PDB file of C-alpha atoms in Angstrom:
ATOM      1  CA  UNK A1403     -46.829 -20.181 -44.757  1.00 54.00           C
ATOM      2  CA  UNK A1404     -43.200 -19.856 -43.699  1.00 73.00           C
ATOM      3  CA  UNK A1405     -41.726 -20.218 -46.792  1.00 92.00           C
ATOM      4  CA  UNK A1406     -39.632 -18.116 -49.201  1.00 95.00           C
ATOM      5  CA  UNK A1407     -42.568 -15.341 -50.732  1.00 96.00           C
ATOM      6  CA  UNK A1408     -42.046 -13.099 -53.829  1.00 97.00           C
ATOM      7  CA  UNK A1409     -44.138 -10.221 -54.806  1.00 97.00           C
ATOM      8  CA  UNK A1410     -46.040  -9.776 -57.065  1.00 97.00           C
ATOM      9  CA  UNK A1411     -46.205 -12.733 -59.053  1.00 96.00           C
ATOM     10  CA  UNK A1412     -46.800 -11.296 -61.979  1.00 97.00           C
ATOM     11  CA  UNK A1413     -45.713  -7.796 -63.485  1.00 98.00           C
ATOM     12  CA  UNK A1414     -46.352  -6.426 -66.659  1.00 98.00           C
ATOM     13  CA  UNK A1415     -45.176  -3.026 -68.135  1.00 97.00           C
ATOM     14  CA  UNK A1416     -43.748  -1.272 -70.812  1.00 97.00           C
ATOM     15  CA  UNK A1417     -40.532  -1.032 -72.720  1.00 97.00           C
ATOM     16  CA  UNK A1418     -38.457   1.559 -70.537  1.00 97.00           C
ATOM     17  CA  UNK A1419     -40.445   1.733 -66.940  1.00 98.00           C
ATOM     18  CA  UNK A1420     -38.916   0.531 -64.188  1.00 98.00           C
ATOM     19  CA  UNK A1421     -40.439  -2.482 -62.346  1.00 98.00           C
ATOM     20  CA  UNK A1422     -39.002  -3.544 -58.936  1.00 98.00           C
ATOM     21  CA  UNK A1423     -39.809  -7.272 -57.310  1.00 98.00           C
ATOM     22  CA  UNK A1424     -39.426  -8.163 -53.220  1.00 98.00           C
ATOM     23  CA  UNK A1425     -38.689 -11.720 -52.086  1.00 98.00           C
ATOM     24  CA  UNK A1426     -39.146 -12.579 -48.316  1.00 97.00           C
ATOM     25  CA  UNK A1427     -37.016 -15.413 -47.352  1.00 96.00           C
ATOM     26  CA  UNK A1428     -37.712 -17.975 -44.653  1.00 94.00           C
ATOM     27  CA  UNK A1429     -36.761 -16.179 -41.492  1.00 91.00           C
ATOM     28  CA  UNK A1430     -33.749 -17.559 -40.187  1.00 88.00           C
ATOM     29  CA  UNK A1431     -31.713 -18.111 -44.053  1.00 92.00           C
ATOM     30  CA  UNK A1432     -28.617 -15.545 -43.923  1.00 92.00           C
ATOM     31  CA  UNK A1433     -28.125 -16.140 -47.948  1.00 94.00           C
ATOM     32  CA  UNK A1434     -30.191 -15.163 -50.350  1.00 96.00           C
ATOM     33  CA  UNK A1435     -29.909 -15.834 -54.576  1.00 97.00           C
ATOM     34  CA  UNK A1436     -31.604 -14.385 -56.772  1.00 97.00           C
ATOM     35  CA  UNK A1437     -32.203 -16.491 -60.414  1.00 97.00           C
ATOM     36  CA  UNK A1438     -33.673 -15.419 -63.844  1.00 96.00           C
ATOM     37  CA  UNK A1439     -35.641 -18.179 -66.079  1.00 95.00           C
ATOM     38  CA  UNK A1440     -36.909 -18.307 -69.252  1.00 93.00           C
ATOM     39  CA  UNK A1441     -38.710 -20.626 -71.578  1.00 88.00           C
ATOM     40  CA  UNK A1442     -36.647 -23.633 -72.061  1.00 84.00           C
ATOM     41  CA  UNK A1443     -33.728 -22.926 -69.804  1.00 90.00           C
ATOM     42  CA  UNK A1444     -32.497 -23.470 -66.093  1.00 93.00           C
ATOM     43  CA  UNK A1445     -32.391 -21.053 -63.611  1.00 96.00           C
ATOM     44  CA  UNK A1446     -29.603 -18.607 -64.487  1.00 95.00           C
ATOM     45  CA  UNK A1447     -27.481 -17.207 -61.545  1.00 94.00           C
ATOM     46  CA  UNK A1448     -28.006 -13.326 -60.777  1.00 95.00           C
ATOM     47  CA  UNK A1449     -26.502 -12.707 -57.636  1.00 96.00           C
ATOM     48  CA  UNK A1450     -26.623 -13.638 -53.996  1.00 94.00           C
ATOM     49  CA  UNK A1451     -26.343 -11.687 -50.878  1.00 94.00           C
ATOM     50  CA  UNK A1452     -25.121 -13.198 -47.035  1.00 92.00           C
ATOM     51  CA  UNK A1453     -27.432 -11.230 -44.354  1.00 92.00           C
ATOM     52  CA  UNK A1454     -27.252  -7.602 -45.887  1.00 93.00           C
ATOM     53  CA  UNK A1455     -23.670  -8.041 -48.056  1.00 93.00           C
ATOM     54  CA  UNK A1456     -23.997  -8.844 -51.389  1.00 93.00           C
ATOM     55  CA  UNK A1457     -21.346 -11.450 -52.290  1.00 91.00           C
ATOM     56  CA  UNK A1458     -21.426 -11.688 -55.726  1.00 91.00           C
ATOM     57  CA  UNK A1459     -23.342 -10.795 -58.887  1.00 92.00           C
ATOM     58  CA  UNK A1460     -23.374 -12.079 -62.237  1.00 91.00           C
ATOM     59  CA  UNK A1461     -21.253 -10.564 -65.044  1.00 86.00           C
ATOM     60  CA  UNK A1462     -24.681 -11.017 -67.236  1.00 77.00           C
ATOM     61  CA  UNK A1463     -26.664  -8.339 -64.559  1.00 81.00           C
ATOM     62  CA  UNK A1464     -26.394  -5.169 -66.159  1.00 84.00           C
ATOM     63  CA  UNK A1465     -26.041  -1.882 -64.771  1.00 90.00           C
ATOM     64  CA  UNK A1466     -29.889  -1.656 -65.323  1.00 95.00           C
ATOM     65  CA  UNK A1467     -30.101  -4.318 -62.519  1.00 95.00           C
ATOM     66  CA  UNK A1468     -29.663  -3.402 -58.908  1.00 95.00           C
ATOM     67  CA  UNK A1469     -30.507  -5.661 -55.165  1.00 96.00           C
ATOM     68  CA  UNK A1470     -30.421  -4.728 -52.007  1.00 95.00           C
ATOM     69  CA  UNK A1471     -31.075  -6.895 -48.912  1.00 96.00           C
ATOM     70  CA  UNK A1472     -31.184  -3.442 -45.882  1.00 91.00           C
ATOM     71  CA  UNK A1473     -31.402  -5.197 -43.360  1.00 86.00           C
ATOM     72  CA  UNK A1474     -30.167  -8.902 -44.268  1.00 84.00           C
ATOM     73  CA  UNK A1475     -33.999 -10.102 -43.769  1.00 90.00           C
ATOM     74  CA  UNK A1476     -36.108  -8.848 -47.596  1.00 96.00           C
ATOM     75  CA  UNK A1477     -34.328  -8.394 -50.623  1.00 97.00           C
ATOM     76  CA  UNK A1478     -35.766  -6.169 -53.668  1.00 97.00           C
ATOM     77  CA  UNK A1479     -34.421  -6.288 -57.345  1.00 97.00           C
ATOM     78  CA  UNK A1480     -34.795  -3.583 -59.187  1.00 97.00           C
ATOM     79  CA  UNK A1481     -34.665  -3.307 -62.902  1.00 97.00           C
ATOM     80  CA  UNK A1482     -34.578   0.433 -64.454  1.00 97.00           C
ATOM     81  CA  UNK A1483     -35.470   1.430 -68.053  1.00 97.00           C
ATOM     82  CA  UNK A1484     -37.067  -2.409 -68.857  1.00 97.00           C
ATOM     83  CA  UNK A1485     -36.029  -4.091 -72.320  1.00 96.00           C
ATOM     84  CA  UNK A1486     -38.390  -7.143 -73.889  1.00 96.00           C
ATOM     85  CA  UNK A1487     -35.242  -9.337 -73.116  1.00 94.00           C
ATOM     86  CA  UNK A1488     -35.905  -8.517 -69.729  1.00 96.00           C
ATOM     87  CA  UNK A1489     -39.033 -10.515 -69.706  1.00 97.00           C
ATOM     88  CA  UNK A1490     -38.670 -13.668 -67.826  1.00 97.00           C
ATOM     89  CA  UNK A1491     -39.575 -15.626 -64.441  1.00 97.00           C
ATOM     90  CA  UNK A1492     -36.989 -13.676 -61.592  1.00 98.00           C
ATOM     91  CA  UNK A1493     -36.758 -16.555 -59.109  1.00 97.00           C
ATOM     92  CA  UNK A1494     -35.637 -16.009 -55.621  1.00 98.00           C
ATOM     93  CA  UNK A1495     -34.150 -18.323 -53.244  1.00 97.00           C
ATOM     94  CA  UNK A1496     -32.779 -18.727 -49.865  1.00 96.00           C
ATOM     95  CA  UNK A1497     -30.600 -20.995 -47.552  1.00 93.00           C
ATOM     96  CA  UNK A1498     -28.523 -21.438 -44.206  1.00 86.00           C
ATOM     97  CA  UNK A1499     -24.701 -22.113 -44.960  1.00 74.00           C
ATOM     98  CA  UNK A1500     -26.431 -26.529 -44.885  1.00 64.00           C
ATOM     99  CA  UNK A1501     -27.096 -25.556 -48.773  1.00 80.00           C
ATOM    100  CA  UNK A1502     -29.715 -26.807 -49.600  1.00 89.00           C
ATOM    101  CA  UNK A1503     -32.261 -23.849 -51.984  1.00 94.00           C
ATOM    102  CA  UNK A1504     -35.495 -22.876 -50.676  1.00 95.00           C
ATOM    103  CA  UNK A1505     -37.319 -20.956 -53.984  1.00 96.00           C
ATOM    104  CA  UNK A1506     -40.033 -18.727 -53.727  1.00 96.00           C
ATOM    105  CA  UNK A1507     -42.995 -18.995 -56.181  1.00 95.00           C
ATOM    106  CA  UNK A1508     -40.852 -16.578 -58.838  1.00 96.00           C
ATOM    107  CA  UNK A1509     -42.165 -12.976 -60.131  1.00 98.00           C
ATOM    108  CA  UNK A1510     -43.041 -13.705 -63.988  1.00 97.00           C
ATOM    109  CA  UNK A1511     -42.348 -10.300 -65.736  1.00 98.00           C
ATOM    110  CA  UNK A1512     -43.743  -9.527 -69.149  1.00 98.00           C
ATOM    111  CA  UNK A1513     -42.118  -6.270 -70.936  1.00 97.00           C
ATOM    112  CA  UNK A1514     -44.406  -5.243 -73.658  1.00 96.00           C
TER     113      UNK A1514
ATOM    114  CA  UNK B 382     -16.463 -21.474 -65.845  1.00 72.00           C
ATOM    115  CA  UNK B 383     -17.991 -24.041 -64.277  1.00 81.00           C
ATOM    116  CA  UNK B 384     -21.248 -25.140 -66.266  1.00 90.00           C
ATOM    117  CA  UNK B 385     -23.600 -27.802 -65.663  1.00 95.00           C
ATOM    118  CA  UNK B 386     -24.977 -30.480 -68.482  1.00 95.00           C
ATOM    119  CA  UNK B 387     -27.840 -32.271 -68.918  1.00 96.00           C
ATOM    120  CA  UNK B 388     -28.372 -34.295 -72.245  1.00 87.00           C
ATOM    121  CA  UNK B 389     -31.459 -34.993 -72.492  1.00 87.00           C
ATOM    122  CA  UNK B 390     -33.910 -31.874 -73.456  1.00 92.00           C
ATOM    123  CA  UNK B 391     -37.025 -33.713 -73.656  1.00 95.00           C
ATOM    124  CA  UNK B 392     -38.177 -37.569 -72.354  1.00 97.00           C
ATOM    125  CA  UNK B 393     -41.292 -39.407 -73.023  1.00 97.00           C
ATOM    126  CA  UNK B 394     -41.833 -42.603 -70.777  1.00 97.00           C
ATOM    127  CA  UNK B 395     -44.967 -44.817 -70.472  1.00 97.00           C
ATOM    128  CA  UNK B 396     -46.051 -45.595 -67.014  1.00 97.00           C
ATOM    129  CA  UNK B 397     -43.603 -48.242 -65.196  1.00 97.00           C
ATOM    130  CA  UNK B 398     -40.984 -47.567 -67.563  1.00 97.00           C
ATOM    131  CA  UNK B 399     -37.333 -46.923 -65.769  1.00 97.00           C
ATOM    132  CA  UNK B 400     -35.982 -43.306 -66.189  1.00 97.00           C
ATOM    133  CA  UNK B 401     -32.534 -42.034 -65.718  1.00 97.00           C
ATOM    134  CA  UNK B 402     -31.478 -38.317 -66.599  1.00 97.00           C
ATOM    135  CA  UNK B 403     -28.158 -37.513 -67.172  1.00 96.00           C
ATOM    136  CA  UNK B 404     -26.186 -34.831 -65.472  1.00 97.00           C
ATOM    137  CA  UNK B 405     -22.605 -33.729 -65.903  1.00 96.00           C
ATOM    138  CA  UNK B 406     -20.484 -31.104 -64.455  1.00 95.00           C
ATOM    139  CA  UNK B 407     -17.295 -28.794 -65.400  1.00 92.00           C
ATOM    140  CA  UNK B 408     -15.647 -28.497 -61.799  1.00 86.00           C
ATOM    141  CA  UNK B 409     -12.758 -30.434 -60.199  1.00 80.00           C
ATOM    142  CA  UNK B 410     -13.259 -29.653 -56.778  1.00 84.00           C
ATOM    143  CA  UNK B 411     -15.124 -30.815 -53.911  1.00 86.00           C
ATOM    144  CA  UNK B 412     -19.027 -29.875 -54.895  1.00 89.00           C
ATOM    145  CA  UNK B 413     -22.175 -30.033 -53.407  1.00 92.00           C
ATOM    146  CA  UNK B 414     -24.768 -31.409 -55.692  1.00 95.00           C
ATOM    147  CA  UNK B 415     -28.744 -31.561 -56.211  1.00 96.00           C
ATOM    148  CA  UNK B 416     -31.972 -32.333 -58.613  1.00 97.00           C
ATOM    149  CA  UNK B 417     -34.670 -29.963 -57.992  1.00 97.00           C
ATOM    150  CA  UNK B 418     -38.099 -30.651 -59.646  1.00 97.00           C
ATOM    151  CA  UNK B 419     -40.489 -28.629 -61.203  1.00 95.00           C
ATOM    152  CA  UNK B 420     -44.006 -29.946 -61.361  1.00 94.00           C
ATOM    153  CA  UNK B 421     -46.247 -27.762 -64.112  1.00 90.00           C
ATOM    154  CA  UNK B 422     -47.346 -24.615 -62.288  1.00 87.00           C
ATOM    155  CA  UNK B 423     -44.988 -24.870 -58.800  1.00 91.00           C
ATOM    156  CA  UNK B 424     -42.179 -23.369 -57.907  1.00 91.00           C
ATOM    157  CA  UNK B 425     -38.915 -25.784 -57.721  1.00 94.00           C
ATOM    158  CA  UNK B 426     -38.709 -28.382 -55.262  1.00 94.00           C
ATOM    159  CA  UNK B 427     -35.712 -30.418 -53.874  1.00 95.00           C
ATOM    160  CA  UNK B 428     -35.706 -34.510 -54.905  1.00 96.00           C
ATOM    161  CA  UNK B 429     -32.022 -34.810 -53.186  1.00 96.00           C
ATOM    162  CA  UNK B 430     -28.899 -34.040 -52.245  1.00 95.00           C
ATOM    163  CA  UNK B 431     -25.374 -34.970 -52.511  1.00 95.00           C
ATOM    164  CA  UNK B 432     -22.779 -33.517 -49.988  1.00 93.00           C
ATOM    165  CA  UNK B 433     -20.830 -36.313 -49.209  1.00 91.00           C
ATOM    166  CA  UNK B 434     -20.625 -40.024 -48.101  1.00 93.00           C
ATOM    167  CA  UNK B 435     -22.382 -42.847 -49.789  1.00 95.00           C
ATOM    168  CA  UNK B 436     -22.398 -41.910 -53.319  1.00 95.00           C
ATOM    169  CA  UNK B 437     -25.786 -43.601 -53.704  1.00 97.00           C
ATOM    170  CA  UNK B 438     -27.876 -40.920 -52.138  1.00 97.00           C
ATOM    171  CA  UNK B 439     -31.710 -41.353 -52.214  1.00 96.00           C
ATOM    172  CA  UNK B 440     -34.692 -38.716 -52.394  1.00 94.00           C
ATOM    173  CA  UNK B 441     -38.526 -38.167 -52.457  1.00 94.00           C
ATOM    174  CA  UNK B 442     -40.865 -40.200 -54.400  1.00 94.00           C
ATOM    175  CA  UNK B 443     -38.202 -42.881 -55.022  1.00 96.00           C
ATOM    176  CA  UNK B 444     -35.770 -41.670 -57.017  1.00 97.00           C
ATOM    177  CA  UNK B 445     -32.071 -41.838 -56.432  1.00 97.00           C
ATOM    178  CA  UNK B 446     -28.772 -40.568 -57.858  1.00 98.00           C
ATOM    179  CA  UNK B 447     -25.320 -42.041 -57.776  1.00 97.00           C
ATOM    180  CA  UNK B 448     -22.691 -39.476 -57.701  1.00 96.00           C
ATOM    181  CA  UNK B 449     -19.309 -41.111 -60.183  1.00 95.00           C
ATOM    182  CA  UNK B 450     -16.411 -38.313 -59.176  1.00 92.00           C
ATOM    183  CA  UNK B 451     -14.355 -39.702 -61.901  1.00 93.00           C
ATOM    184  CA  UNK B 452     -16.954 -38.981 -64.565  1.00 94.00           C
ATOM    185  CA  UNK B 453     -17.872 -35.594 -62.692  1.00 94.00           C
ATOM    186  CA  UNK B 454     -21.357 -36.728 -63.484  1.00 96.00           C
ATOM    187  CA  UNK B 455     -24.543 -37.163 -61.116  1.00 97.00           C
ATOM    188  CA  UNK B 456     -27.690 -39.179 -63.049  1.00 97.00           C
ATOM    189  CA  UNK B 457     -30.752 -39.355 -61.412  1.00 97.00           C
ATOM    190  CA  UNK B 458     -32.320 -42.172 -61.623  1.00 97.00           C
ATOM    191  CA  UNK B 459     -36.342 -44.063 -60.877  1.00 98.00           C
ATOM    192  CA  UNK B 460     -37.055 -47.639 -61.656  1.00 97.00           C
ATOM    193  CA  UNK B 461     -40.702 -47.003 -62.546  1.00 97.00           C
ATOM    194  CA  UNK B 462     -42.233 -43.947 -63.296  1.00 97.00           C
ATOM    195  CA  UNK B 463     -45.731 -42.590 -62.881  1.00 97.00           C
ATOM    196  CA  UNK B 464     -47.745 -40.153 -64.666  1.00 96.00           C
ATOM    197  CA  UNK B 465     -47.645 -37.771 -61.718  1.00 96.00           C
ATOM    198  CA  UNK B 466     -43.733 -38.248 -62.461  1.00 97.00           C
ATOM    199  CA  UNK B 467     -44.613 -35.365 -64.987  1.00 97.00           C
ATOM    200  CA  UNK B 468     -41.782 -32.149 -64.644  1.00 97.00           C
ATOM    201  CA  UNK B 469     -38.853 -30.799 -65.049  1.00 96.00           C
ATOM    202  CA  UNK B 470     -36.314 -31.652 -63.644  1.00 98.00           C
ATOM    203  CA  UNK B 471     -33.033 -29.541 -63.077  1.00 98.00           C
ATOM    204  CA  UNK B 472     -29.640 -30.672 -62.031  1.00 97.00           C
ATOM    205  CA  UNK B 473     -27.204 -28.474 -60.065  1.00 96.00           C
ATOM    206  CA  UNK B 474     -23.659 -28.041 -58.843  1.00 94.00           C
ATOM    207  CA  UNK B 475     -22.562 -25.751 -55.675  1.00 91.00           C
ATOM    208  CA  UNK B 476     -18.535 -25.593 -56.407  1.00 87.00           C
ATOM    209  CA  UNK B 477     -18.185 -24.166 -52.831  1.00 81.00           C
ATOM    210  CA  UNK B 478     -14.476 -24.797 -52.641  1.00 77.00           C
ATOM    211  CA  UNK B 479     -13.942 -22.161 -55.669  1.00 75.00           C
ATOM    212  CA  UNK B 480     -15.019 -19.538 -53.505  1.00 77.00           C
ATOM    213  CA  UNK B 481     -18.250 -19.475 -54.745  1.00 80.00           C
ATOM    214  CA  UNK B 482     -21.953 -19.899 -53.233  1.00 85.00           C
ATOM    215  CA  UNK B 483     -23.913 -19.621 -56.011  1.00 89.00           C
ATOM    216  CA  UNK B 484     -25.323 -22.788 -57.643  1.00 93.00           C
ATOM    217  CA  UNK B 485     -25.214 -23.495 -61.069  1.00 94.00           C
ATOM    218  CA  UNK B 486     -28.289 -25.132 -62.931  1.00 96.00           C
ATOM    219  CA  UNK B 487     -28.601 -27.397 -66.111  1.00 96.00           C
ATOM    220  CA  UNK B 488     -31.154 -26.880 -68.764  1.00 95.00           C
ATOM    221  CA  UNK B 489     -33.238 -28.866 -67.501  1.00 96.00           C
ATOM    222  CA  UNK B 490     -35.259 -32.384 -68.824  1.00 96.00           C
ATOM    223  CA  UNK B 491     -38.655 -32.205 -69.589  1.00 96.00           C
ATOM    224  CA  UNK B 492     -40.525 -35.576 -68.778  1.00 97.00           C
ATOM    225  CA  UNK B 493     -43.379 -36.247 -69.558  1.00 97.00           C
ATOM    226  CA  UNK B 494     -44.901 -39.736 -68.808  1.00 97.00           C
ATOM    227  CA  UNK B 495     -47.825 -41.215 -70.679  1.00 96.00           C
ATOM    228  CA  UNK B 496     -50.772 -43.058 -68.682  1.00 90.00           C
TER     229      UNK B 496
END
């Protein structure tokens, strides 16, 4: 399958752990988003990297929130000290500069 | 901010009825603009595009989407639905000449078509 792959697809934990989710993107997209879904709503914008710079992150991610992208190929978001609002579907997606989003599967966390 | 609309929460159609969703945007620039579907239990999938051109664009399964600049608005629209029609459906807006790359979604439209 050579399209975009998160891991795991499901993650569930408890109120203050950190959890930390890895999206593989299809091999030759430089950009790479990163979304957050829950019930009822559309994919809300978390940030988005091109190759291994990230361009620009939403004023809703927390400091509690971190991504990388090392070597402008994976990305993994982190998310320290986990509240219950944190529980939701972290989508990622990816794209050449054509536009056109590629998602992944999604990581569906559940913060007890 | 730029923010993305879509009206209609929740739709019900029989089979064969026509179906159109509507989708607004906050942006006065040049966009790029999309419908992605959702089908229950996979990830989201691209119906079609708008960069530029015709602003009748066409997609998968036979649905279409006329892009009205003045109205900043992009409805997607199918003359007869089936029951594997059954989604969400999610519009969204790249405002690339802002100086952004990120893509903003709607709400989204639950449909749900009856046999």
């Amino acid at each position: 399958d050579t399209g975009v792959s998160q891991n795991p697809r499901h993650k569930i934990t408890k109120r203050g752990q950190n959890v930390t989710f890895r999206c593989d993107p299809i091999s030759e997209h430089n950009r790479l988003y990163w979304y957050r879904q829950t019930l009822g709503q559309g994919p809300e914008f978390l940030t988005y990297f091109q190759n291994e710079a990230q361009l620009e992150k939403s004023r809703l991610l927390s400091d509690r929130f971190s991504a990388e992208r090392p070597k402008g190929s994976f990305s993994t978001l982190e998310i320290q000290r986990t509240e219950q609002g944190d529980s939701a579907m972290y989508l990622c997606a990816s794209t050449t500069s054509t536009g056109e989003l590629f998602f992944g599967e999604g990581s569906r966390l559940t913060v007890l | 901010a730029q923010s993305v609309s879509q009206h209609n929460h929740h739709v019900i159609l029989s089979e064969a009825a026509s179906l159109e969703l509507g989708c607004n945007y906050s942006y006065g620039g040049t966009v790029n603009l999309f419908w992605y579907v959702q089908y229950p239990g996979q990830h989201l999938q691209l119906l079609l595009k708008y960069f530029s051109g015709d602003p009748l664009v066409k997609g998968i399964k036979g649905f279409e989407a006329e892009f009205i600049k003045s109205k900043f608005s992009f409805n997607l629209r199918k003359p007869s639905v089936q029951w594997s029609d059954t989604a969400e459906y999610f519009c969204a807006v790249n405002p690339y000449t802002s100086g952004t790359y990120k893509y903003i979604f709607g709400t989204g439209t639950r449909l749900k078509v009856l046999a």
